[in-house]
Short mmCIF file of C-alpha atoms in Angstrom, two decimals:
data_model
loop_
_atom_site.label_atom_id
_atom_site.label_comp_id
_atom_site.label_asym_id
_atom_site.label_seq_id
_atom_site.Cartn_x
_atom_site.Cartn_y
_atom_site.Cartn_z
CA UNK A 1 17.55 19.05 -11.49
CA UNK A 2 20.56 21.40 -12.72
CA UNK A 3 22.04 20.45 -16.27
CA UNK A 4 25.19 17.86 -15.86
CA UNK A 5 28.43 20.18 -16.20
CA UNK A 6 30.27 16.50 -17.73
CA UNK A 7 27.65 15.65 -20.07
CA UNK A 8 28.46 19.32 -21.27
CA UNK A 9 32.09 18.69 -21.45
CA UNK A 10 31.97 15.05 -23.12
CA UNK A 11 29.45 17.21 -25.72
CA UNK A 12 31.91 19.95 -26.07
CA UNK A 13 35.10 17.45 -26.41
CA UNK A 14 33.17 15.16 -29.12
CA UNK A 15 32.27 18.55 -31.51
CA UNK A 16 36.02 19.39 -30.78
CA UNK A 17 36.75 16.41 -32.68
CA UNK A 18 34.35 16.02 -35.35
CA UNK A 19 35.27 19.85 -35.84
CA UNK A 20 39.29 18.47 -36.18
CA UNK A 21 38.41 15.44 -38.50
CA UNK A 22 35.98 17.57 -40.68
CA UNK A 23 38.83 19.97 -41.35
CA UNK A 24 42.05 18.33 -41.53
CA UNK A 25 40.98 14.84 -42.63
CA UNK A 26 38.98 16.43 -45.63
CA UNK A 27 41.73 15.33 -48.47
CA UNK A 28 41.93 11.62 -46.77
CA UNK A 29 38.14 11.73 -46.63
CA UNK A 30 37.63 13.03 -50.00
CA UNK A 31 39.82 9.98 -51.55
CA UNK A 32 38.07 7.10 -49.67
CA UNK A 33 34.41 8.48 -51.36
CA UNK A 34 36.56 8.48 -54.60
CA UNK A 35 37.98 4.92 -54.08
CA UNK A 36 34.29 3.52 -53.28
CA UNK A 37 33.00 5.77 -56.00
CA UNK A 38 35.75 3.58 -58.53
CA UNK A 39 35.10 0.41 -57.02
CA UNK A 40 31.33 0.30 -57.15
CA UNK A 41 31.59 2.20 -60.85
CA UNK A 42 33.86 -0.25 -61.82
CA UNK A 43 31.65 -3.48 -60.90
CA UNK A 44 33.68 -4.16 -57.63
CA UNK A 45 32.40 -5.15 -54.01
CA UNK A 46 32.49 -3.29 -51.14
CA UNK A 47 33.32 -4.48 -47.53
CA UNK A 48 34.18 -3.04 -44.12
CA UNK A 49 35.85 -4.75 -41.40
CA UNK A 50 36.01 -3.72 -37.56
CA UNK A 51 37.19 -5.69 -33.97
CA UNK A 52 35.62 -4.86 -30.56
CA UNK A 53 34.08 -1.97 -30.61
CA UNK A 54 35.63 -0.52 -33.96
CA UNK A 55 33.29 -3.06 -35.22
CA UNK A 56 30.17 -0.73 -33.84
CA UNK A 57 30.91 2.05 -36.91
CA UNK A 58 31.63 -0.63 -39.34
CA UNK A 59 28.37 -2.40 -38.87
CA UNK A 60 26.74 1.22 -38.80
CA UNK A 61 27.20 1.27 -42.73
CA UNK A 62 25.58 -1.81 -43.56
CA UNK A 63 22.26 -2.89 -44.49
CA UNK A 64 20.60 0.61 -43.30
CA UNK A 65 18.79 3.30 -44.47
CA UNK A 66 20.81 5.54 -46.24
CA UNK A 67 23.37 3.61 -46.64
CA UNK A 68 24.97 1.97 -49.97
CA UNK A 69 23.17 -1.39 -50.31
CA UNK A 70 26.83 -2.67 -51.39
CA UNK A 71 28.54 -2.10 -48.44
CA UNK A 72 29.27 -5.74 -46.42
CA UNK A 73 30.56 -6.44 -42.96
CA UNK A 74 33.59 -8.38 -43.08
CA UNK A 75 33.06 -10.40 -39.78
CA UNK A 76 35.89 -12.16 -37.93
CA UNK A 77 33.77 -14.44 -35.10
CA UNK A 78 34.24 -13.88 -31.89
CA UNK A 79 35.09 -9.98 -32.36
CA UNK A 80 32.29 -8.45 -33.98
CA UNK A 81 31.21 -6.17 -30.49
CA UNK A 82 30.17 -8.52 -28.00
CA UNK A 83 29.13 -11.84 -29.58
CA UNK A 84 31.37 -13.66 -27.19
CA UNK A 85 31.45 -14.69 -23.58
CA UNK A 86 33.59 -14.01 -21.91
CA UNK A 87 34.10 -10.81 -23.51
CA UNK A 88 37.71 -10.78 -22.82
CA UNK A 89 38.19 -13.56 -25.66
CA UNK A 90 37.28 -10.97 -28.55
CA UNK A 91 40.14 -8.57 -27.41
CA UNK A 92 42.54 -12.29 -26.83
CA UNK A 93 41.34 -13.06 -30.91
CA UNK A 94 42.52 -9.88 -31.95
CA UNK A 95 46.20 -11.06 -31.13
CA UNK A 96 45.88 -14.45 -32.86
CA UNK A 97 48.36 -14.38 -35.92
CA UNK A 98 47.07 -16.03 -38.95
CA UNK A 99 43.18 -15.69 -37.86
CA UNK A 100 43.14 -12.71 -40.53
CA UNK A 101 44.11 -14.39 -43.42
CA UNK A 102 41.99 -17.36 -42.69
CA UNK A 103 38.95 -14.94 -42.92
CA UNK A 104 39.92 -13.62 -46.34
CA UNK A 105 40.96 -17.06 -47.42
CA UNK A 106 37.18 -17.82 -47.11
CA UNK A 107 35.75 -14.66 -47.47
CA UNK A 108 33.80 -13.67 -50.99
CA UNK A 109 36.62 -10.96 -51.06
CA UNK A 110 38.75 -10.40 -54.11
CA UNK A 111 40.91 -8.19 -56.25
CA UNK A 112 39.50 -5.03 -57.25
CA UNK A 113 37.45 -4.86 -54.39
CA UNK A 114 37.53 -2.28 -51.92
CA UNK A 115 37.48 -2.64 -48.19
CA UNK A 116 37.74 0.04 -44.71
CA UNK A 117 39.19 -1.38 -41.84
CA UNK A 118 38.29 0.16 -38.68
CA UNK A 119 40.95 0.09 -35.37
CA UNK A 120 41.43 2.95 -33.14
CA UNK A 121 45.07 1.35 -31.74
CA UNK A 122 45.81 -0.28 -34.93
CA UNK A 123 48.04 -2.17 -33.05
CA UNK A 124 47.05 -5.40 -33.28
CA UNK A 125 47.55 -8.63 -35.35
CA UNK A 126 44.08 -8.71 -36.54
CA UNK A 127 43.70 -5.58 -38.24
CA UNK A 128 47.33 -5.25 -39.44
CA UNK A 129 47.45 -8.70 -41.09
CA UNK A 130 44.28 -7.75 -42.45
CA UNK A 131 45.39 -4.82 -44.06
CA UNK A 132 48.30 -6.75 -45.82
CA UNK A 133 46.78 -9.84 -46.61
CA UNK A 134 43.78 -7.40 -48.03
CA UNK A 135 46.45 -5.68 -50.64
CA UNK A 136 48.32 -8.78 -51.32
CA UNK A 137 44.88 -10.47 -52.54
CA UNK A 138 44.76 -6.88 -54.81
CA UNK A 139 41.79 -4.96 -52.88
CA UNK A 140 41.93 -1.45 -51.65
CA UNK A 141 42.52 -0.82 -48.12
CA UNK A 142 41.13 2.10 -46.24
CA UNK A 143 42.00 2.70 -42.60
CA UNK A 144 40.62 4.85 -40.12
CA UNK A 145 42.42 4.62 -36.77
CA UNK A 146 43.92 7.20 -34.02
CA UNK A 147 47.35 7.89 -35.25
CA UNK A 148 48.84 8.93 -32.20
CA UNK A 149 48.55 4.99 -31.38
CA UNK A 150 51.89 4.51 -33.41
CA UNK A 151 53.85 7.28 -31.13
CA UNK A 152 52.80 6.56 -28.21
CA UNK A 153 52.03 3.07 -28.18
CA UNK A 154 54.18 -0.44 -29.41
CA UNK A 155 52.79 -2.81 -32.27
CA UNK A 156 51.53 -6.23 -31.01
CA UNK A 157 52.44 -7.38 -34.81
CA UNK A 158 55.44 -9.39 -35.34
CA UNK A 159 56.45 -6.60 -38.10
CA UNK A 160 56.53 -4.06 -35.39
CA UNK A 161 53.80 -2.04 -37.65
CA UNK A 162 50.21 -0.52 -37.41
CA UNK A 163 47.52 -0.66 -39.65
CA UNK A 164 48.47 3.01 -40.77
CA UNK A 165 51.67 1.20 -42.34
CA UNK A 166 49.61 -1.36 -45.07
CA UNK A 167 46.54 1.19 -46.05
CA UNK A 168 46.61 2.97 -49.17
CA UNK A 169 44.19 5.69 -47.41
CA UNK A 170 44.02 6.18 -43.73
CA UNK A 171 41.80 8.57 -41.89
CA UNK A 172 43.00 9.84 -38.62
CA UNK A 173 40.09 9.79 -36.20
CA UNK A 174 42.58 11.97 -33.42
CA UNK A 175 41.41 10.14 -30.61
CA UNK A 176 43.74 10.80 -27.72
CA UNK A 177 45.80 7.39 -26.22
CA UNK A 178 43.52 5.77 -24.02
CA UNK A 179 40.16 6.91 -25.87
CA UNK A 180 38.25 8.83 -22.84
CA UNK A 181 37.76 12.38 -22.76
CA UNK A 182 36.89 13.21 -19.42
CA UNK A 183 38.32 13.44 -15.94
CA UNK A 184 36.62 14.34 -12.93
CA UNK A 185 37.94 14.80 -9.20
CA UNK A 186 36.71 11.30 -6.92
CA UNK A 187 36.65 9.75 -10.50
CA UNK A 188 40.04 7.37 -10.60
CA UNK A 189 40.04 6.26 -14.34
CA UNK A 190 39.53 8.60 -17.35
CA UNK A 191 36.07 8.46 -18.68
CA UNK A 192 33.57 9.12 -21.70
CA UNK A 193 35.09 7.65 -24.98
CA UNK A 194 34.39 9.55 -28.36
CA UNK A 195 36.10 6.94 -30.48
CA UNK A 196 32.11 5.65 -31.75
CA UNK A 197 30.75 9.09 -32.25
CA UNK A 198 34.00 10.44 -34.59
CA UNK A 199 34.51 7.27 -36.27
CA UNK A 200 31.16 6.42 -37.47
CA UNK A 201 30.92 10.04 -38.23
CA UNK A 202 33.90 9.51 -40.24
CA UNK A 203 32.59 6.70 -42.05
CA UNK A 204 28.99 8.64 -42.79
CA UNK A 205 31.05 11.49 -44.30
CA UNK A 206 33.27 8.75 -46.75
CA UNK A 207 29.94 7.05 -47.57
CA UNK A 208 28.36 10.33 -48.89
CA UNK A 209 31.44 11.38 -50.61
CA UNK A 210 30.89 8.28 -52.37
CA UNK A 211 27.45 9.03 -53.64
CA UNK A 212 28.65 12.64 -54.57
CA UNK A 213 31.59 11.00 -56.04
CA UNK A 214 29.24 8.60 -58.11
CA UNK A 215 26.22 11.40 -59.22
CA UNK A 216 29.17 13.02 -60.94
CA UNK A 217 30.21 9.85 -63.25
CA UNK A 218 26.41 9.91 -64.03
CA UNK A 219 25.48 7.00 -61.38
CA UNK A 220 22.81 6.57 -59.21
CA UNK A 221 24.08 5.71 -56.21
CA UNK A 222 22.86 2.19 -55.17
CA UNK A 223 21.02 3.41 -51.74
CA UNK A 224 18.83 2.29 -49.31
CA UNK A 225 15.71 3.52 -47.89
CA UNK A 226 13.81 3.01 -44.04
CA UNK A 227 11.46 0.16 -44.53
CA UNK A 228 9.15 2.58 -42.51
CA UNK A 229 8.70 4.81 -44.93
CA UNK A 230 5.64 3.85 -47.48
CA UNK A 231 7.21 2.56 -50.58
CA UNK A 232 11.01 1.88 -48.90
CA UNK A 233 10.41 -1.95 -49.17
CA UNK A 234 9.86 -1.63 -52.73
CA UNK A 235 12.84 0.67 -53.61
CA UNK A 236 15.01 -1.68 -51.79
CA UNK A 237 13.63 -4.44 -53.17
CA UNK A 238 14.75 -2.47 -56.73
CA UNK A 239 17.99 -1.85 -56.05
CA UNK A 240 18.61 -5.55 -54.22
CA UNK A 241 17.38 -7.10 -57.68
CA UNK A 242 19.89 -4.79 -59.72
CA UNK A 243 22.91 -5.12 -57.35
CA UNK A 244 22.08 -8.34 -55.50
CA UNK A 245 25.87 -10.28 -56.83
CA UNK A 246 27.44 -7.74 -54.83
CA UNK A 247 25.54 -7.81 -51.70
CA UNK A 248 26.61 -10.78 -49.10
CA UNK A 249 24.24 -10.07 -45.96
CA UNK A 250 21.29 -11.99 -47.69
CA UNK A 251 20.62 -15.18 -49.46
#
């Protein structure tokens, strides 16, 4: 069987990207690893929040090995992937006004914590009320969406804005409008989306800026290891002990 000329392409558009965010998001990169560095140095809580399927590279920094044993999933039910049926109701939640600030409201969440909020539109209520009610409460906002959502697309918020508008950092992920790279002749609808691949590669890069960020104030970052490796139960079990007020995703 010959090699597939689309996987190819899909494999050649997604380096394309990671090759675009490496280089021209390294300053807004480089101050998110800061900003966790200060948080977590400075006693703070960490906390990442994504809808749909922005909620894939969120959950991909929490609770795994080599990860930062502080970082928490913000969940909103209903729109964490697809923990609904039908699915269609997560993408209707993301439009309910109000359901953000209810979350925070009860969430652990507080000033001079830190949290990333993940939306490749960044168009709708959910992650743009998040973002503000997230700064009004006093916590720093990170935001990695596609930019080119706010030219070419129109806020679903009543404000008319996108998340880009209430982060204090925002990483541009430069996924195209649409968020499918391929096109192929007796194939109707674009295909292929990159969005997971650049965005949690994204987050990976923040999250190890922060423990580069953190060996140079002289701490050790608070990391996990595979619980199949010999001896990973016991380091986490270490570093759960030492860190545990800050960690949310176990009793």
């Amino acid at each position: 069987m010959s090699d597939s000329k689309l996987a190819g392409q899909f494999f050649d558009a997604a380096i394309g990207l990671l090759e675009r965010v490496r280089d021209e998001e390294a300053g807004a990169i480089a101050a998110a690893g800061a900003a966790i560095a200060d948080t977590v140095a400075a006693g703070g809580r960490l906390f990442a929040f994504g809808a749909g399927h922005s909620s894939l590279a969120a959950q991909d920094v929490v609770y795994r090995a080599g990860g930062l044993a502080l970082m928490n999933l913000l969940s909103v039910p209903g729109t964490v992937g697809l923990d609904v049926m039908p699915a269609t109701l997560g993408s209707a939640l993301e439009r309910v006004d109000g359901l953000a600030g209810a979350v925070l409201d009860s969430s652990p969440a507080r000033s001079g914590d830190l949290l990333v909020i993940i939306s490749l539109s960044g168009r709708n209520a959910l992650p743009v009320e998040m973002a503000q009610n997230a700064r009004a409460l006093g916590l720093t906002v990170v935001g990695v969406t596609s930019v080119a959502y706010t030219t070419g697309t129109r806020s679903r918020h009543v404000s008319g804005g996108f998340l880009r508008d209430h982060c204090d950092i925002v990483l541009d992920s430069k996924i195209a409008i649409g968020d499918a790279e391929l096109r192929a002749e007796g194939v109707e609808a674009p295909f292929a989306p990159a969005s997971t691949v650049v965005t949690s590669a994204l987050m990976q890069a923040m999250m190890a800026t922060a423990a580069e960020e953190l060996v140079a104030r002289g701490i050790e970052p608070p990391l996990l290891r595979s619980g199949n490796v010999d001896g990973g139960h016991e380091w986490n079990g270490r570093v759960m002990r030492e860190y545990g007020d800050r960690v949310f995703y176990r009793h």
